[in-house]
Short mmCIF file of N, CA and C and ligand atoms in Angstrom, two decimals:
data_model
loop_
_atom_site.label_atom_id
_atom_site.label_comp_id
_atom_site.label_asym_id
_atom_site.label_seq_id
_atom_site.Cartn_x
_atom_site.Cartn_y
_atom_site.Cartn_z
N UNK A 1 -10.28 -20.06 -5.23
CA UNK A 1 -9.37 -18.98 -5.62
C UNK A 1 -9.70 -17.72 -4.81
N UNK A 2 -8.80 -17.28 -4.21
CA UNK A 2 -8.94 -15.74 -3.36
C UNK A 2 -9.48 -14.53 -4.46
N UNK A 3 -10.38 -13.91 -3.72
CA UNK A 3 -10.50 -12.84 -4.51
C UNK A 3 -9.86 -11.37 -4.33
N UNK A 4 -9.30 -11.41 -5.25
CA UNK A 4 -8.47 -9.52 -4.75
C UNK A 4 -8.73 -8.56 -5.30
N UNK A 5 -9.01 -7.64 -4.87
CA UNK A 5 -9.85 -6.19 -5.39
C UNK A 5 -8.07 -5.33 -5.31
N UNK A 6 -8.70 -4.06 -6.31
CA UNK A 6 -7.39 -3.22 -5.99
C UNK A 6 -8.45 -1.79 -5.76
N UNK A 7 -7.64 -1.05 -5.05
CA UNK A 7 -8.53 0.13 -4.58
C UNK A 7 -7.69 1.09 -4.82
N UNK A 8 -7.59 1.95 -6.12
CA UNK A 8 -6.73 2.92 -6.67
C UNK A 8 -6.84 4.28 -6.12
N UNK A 9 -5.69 5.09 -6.18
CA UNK A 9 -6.35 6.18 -5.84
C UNK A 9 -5.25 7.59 -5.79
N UNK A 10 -5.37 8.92 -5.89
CA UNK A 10 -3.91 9.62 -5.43
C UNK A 10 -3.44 9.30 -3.68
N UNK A 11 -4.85 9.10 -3.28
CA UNK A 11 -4.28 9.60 -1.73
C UNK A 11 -3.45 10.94 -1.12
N UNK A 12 -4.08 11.91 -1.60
CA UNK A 12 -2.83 12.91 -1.05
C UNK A 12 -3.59 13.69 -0.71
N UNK A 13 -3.93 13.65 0.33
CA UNK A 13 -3.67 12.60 1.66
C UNK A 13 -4.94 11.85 1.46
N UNK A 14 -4.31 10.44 2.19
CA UNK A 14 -5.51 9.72 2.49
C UNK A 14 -6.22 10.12 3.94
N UNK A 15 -7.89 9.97 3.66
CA UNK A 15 -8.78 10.80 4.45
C UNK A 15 -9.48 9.48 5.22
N UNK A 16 -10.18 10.07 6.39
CA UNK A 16 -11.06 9.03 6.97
C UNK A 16 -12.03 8.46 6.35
N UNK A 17 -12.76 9.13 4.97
CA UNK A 17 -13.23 8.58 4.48
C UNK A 17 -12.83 7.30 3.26
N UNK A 18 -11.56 7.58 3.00
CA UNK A 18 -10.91 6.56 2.22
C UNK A 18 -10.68 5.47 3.02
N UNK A 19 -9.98 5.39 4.68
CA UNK A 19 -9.88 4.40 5.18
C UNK A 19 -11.14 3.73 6.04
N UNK A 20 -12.27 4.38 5.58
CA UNK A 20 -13.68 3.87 5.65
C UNK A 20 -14.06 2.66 4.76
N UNK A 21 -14.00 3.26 3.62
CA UNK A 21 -14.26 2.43 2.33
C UNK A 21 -13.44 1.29 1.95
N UNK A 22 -12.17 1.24 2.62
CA UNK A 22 -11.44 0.24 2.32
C UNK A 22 -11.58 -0.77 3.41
N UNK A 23 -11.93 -0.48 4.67
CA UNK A 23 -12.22 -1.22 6.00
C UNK A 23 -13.56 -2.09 5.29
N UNK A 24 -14.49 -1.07 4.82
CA UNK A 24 -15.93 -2.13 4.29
C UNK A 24 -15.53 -2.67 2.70
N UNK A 25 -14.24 -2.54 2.34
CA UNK A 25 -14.34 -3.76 0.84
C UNK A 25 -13.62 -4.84 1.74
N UNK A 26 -12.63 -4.45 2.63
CA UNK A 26 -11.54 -5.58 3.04
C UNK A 26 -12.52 -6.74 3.55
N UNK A 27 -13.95 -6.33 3.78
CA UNK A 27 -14.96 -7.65 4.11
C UNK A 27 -15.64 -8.06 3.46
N UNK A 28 -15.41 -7.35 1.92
CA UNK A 28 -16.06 -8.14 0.90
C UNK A 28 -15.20 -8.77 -0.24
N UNK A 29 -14.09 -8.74 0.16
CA UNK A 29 -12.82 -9.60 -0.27
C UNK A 29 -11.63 -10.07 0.43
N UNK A 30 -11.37 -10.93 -0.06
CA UNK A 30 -9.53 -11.97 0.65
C UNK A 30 -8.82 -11.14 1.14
N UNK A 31 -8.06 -10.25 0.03
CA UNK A 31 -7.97 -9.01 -0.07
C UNK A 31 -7.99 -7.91 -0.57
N UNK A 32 -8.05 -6.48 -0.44
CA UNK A 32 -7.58 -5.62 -0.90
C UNK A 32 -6.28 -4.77 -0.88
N UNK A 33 -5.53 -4.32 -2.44
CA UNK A 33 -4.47 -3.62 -2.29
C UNK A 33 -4.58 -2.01 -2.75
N UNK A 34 -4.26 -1.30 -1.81
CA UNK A 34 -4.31 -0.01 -1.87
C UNK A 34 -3.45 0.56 -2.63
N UNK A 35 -3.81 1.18 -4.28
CA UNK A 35 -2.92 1.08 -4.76
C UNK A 35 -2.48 3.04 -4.87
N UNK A 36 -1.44 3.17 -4.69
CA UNK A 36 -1.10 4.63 -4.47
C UNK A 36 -0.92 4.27 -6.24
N UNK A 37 -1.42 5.61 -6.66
CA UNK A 37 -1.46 5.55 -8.60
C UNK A 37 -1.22 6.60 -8.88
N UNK A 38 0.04 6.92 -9.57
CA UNK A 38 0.74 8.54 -9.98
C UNK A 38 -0.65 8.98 -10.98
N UNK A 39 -1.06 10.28 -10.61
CA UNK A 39 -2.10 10.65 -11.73
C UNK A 39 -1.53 11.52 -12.70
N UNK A 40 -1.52 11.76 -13.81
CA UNK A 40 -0.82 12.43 -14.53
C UNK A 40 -1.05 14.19 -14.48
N UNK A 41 -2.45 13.69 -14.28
CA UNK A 41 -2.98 15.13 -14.30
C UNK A 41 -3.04 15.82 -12.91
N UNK A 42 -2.62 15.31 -12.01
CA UNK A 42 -2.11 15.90 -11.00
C UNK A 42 -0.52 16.12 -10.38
N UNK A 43 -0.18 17.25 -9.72
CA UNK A 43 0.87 17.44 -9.14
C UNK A 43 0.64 16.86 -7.26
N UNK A 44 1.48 15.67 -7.29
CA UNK A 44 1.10 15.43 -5.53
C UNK A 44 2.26 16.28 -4.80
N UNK A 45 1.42 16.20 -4.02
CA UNK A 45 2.04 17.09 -2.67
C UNK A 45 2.60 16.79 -1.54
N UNK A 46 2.64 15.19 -1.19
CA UNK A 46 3.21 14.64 -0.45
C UNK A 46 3.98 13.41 -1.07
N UNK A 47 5.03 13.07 -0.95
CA UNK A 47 5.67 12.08 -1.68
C UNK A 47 4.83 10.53 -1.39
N UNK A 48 5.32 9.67 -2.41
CA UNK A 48 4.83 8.50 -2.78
C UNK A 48 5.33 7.80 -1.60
N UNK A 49 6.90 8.30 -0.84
CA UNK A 49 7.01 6.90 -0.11
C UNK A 49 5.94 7.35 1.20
N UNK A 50 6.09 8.73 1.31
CA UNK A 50 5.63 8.89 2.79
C UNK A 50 4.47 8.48 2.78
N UNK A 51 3.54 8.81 1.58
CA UNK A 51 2.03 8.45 1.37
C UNK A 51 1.75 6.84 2.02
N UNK A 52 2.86 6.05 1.10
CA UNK A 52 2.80 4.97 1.13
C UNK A 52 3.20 4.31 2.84
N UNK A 53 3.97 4.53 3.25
CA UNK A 53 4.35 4.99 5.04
C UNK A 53 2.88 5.08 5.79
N UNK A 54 2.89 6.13 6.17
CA UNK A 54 1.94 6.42 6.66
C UNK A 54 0.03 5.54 6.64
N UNK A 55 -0.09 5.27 5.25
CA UNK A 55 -1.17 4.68 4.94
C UNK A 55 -1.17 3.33 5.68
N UNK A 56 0.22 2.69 5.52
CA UNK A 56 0.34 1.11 5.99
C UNK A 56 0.00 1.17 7.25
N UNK A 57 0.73 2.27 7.92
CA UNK A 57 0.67 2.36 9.08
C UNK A 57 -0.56 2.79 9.89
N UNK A 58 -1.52 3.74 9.09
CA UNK A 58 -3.16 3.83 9.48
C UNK A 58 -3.69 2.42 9.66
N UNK A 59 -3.57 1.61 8.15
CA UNK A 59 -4.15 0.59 7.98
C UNK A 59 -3.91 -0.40 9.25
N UNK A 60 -2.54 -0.67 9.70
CA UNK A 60 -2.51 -1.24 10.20
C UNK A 60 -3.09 -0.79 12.08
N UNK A 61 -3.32 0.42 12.43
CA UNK A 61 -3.90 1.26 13.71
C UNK A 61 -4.75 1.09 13.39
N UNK A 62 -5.67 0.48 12.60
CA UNK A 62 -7.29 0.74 12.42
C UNK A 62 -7.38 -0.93 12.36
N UNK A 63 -6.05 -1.67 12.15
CA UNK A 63 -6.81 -3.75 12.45
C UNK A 63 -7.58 -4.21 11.24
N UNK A 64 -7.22 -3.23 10.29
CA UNK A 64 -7.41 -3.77 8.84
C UNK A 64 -6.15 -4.58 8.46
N UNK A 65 -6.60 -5.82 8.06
CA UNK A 65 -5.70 -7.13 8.24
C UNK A 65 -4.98 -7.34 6.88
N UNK A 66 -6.41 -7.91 5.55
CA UNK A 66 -5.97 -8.32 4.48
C UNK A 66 -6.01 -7.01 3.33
N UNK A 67 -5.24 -6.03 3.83
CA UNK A 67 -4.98 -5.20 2.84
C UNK A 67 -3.42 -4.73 3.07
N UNK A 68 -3.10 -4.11 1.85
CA UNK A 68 -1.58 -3.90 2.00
C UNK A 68 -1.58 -2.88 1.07
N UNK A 69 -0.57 -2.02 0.71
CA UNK A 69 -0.28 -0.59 -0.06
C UNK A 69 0.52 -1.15 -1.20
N UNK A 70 0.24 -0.96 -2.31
CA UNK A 70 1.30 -1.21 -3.35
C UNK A 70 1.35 0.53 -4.25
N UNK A 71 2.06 0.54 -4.79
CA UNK A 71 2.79 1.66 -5.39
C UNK A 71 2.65 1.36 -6.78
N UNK A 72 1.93 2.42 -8.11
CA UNK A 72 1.66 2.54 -9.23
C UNK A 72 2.27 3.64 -9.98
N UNK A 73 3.38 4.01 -10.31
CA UNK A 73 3.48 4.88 -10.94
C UNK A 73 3.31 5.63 -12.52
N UNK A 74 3.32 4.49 -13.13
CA UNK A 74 2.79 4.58 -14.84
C UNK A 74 2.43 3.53 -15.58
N UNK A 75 1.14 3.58 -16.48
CA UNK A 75 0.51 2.75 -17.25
C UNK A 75 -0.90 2.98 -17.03
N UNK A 76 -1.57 1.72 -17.54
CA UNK A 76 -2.76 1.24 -16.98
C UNK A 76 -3.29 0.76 -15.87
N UNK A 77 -4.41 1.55 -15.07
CA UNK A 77 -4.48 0.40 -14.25
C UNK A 77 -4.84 -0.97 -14.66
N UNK A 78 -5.80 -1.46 -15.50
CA UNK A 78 -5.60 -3.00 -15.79
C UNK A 78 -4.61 -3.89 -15.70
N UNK A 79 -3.85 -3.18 -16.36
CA UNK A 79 -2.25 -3.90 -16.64
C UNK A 79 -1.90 -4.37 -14.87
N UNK A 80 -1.84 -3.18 -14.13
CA UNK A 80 -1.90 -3.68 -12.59
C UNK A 80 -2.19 -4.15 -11.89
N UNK A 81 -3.13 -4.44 -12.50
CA UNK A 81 -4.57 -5.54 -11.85
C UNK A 81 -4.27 -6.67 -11.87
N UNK A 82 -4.21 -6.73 -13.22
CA UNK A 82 -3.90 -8.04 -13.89
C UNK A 82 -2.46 -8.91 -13.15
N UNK A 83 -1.22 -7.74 -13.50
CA UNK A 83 -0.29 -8.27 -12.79
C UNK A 83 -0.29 -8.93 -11.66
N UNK A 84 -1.23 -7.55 -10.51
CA UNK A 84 -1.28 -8.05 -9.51
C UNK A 84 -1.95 -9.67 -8.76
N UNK A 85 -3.16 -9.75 -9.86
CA UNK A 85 -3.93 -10.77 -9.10
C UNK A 85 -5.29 -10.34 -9.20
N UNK A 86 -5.60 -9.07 -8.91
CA UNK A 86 -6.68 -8.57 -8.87
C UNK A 86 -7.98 -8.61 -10.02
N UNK A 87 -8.84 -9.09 -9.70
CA UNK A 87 -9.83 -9.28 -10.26
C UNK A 87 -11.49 -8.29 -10.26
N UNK A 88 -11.07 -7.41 -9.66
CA UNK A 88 -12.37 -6.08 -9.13
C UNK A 88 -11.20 -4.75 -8.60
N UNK A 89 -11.97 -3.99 -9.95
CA UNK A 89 -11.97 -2.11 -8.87
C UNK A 89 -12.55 -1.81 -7.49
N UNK A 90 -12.16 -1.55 -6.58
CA UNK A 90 -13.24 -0.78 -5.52
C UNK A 90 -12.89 1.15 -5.66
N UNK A 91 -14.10 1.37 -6.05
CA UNK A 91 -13.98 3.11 -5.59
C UNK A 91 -15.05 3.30 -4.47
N UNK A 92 -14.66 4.44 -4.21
CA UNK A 92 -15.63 5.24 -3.19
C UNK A 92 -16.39 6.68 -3.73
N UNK A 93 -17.51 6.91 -3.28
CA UNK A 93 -18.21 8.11 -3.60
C UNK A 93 -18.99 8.62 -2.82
N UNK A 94 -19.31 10.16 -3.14
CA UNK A 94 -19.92 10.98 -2.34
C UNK A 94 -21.25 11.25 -2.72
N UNK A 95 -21.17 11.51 -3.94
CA UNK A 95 -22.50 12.47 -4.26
C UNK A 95 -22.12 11.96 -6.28
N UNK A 96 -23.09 12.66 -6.79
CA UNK A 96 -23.12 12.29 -8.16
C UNK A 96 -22.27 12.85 -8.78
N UNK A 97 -21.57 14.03 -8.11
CA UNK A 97 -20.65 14.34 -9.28
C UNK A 97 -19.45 13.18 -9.38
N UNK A 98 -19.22 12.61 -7.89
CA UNK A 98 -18.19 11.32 -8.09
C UNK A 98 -18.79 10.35 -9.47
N UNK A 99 -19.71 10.37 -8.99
CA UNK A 99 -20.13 9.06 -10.01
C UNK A 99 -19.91 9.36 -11.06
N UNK A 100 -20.37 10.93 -11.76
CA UNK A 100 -20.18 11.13 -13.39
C UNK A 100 -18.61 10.80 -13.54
N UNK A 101 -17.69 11.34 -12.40
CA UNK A 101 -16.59 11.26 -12.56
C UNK A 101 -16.34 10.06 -13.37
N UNK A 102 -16.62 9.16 -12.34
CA UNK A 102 -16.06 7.40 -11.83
C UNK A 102 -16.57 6.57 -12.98
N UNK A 103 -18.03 7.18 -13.75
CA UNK A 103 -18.64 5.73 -14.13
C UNK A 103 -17.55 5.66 -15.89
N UNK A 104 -17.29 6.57 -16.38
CA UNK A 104 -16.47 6.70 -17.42
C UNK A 104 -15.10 5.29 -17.29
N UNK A 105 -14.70 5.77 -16.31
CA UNK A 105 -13.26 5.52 -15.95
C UNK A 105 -13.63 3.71 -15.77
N UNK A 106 -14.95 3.47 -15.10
CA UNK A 106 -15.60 1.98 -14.91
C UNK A 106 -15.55 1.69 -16.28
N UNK A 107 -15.74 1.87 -17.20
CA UNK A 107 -17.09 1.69 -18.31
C UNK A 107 -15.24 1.40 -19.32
N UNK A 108 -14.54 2.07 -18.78
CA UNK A 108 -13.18 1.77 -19.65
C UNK A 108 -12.02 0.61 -19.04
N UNK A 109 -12.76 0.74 -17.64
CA UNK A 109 -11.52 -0.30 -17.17
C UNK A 109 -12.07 -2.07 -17.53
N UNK A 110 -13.35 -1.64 -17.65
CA UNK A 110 -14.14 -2.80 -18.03
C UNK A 110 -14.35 -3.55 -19.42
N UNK A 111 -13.87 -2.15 -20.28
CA UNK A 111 -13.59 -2.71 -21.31
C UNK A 111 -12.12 -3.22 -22.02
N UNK A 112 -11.47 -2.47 -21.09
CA UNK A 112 -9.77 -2.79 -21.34
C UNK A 112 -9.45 -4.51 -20.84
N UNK A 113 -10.01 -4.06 -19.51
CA UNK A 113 -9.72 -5.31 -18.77
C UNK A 113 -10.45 -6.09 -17.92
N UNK A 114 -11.94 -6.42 -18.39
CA UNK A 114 -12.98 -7.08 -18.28
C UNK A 114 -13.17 -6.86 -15.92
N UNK A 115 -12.25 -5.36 -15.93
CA UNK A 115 -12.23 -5.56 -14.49
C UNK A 115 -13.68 -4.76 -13.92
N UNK A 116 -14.56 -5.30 -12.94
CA UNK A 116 -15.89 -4.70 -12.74
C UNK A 116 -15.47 -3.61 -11.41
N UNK A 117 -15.96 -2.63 -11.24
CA UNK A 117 -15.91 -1.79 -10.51
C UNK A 117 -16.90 -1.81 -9.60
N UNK A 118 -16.29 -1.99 -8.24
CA UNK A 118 -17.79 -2.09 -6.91
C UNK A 118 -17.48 -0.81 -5.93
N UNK A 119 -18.44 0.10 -6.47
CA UNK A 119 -18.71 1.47 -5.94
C UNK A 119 -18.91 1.07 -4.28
N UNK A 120 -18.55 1.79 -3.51
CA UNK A 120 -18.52 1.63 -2.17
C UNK A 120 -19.45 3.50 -1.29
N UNK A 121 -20.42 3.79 -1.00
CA UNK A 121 -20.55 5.11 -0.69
C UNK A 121 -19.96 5.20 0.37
N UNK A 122 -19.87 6.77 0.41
CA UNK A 122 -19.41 7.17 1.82
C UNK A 122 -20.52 7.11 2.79
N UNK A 123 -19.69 6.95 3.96
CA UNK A 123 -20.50 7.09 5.48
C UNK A 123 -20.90 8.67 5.34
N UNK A 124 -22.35 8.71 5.98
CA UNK A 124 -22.65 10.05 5.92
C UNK A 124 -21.22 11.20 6.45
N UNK A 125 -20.91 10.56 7.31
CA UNK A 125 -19.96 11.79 8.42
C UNK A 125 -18.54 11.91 7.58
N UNK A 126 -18.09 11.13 6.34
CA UNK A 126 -17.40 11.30 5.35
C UNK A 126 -17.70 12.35 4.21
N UNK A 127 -19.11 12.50 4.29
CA UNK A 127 -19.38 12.68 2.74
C UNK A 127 -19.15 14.07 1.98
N UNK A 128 -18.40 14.90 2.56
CA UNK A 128 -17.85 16.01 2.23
C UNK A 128 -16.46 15.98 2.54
N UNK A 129 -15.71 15.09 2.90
CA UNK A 129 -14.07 15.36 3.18
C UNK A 129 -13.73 14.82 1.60
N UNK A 130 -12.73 15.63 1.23
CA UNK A 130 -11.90 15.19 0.27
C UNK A 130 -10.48 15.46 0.23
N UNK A 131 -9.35 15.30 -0.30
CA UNK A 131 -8.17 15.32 0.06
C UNK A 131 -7.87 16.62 -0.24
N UNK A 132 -8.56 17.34 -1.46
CA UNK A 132 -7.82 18.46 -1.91
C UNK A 132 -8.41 19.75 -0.27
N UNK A 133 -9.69 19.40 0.02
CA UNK A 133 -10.03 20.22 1.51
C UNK A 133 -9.19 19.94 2.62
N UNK A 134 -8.92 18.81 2.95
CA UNK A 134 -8.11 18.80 3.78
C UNK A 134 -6.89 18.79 3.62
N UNK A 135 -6.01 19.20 2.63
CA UNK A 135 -4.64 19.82 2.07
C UNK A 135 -5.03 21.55 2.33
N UNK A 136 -5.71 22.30 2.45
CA UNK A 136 -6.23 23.48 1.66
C UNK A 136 -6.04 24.07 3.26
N UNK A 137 -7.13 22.98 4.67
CA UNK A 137 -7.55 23.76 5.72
C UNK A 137 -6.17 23.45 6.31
N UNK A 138 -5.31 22.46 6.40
CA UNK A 138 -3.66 22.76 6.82
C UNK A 138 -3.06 22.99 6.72
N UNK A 139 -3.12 23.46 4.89
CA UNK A 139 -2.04 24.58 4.62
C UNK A 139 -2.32 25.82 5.50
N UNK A 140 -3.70 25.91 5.48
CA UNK A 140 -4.42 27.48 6.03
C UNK A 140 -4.01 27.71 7.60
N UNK A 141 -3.47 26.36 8.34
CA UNK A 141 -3.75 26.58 10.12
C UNK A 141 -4.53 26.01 10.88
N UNK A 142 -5.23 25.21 9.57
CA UNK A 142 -6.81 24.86 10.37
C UNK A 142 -6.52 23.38 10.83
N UNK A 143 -7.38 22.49 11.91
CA UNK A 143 -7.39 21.51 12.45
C UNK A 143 -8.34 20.34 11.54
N UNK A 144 -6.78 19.62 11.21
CA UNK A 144 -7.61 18.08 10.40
C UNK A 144 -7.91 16.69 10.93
N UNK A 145 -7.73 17.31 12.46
CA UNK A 145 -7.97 15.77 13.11
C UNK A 145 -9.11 14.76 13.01
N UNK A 146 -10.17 15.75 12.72
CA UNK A 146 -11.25 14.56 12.47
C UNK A 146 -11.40 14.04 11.15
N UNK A 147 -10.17 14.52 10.58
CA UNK A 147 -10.41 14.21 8.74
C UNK A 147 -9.51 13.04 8.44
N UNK A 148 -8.69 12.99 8.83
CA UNK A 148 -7.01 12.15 8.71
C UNK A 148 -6.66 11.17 9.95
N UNK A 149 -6.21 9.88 8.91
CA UNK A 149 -6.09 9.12 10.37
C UNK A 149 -5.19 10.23 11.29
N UNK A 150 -4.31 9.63 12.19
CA UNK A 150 -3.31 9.67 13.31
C UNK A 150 -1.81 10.39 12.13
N UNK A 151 -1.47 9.12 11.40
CA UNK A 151 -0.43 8.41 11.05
C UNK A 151 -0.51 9.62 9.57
N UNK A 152 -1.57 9.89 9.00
CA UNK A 152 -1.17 10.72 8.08
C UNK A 152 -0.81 12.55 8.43
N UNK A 153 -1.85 12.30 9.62
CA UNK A 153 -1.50 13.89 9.97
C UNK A 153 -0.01 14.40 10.60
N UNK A 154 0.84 13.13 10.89
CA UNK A 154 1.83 13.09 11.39
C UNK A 154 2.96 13.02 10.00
N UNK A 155 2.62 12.80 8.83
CA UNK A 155 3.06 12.81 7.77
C UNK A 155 2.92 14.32 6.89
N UNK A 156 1.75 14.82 7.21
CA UNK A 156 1.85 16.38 6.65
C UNK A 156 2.46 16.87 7.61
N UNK A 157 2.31 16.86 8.92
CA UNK A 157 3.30 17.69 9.60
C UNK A 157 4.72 17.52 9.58
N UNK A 158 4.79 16.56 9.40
CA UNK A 158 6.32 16.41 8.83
C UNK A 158 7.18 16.74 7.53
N UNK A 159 6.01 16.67 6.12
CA UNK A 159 6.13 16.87 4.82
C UNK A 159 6.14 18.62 4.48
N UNK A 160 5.75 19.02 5.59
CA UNK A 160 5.69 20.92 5.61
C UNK A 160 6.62 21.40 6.06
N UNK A 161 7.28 20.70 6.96
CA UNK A 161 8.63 21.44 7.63
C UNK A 161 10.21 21.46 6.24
O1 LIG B 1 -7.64 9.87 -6.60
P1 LIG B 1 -7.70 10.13 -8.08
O2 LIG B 1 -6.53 11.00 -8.51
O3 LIG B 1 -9.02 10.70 -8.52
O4 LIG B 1 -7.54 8.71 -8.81
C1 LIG B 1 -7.63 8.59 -10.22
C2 LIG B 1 -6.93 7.28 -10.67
C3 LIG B 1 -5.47 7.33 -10.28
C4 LIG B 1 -7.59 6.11 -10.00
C5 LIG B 1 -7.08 7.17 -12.23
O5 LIG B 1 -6.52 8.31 -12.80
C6 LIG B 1 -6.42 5.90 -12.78
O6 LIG B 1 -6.95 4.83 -12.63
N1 LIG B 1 -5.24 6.05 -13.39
C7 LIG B 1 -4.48 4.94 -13.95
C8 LIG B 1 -4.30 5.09 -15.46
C9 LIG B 1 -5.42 4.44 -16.24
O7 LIG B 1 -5.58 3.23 -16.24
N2 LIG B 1 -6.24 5.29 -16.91
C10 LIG B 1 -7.29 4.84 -17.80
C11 LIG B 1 -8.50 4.24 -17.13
S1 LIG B 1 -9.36 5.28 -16.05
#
């Protein structure tokens, strides 16, 4: 039986360090699906399809094979999981405040839906990008090329006009 991880997330925008972490689960599973997941408690800033656009299109400039983008807009993630196939969370983290974040959100998805969560760290040269900084330094003028694939920075520049 294939194993499929789902790798949730806002993405807005997805960062080099997100398409880090998903390059090193896509080799520790069949596959992974990148799941764009409406957060409630956030307002996104770039739309779902473009997010979703753009990401496929990193994924696929970077020769990441067995992963694909699926689209979440309300519920559980379990319920998604489940639907999907998926049998494992993958997150990514920086430092401990991710983790206090993350281990809650583990500790519930695990009990909802017996799904285990495989923490992935960041690459050192990741470990301070996050989406809301690199939304913040292009609103400001500033240069996100080493933060954002190709394919997304071509998506905020387009999502601003
Ligand atoms: O990138 P984010 O916004 O920090 O991701 C958070 C996200 C979307 C992964 C999280 O809010 C989530 O899993 N939402 C789905 C709803 C759900 O299942 N919530 C209860 C378990 S955490």
């Amino acid at each position: 039986m294939s194993k499929i991880a789902i790798y949730p997330g806002s993405f807005d925008p997805l960062t080099l360090g997100h398409l880090s972490v998903l390059r090193r689960a896509s080799k520790l599973f069949d596959e992974v699906l990148l799941a764009i997941v409406h957060n409630p408690s956030k307002t996104p800033h770039y739309s779902l399809e473009a997010r979703s656009e753009a990401i496929s299109q990193a994924m696929a400039e970077a020769g990441i094979e067995n992963c694909e983008v699926v689209e979440i807009s309300s519920g559980l993630l379990v319920d998604s999981a489940a639907r999907l196939g998926a049998t494992a969370i993958v997150k990514g983290f920086r430092n401990s405040a991710d983790i206090d974040y993350e281990l809650p959100m583990s500790e519930v998805n695990r009990n909802l839906g017996q799904l285990e969560t495989v923490f992935i760290p960041a690459a050192p040269e990741h470990g301070f990008v996050s989406s809301s900084l690199v939304r913040q330094v292009f609103d400001l003028g500033g240069d996100v090329t080493s933060y954002v694939p190709e394919s997304v920075l071509e998506m905020m520049q387009k999502e601003s006009k």
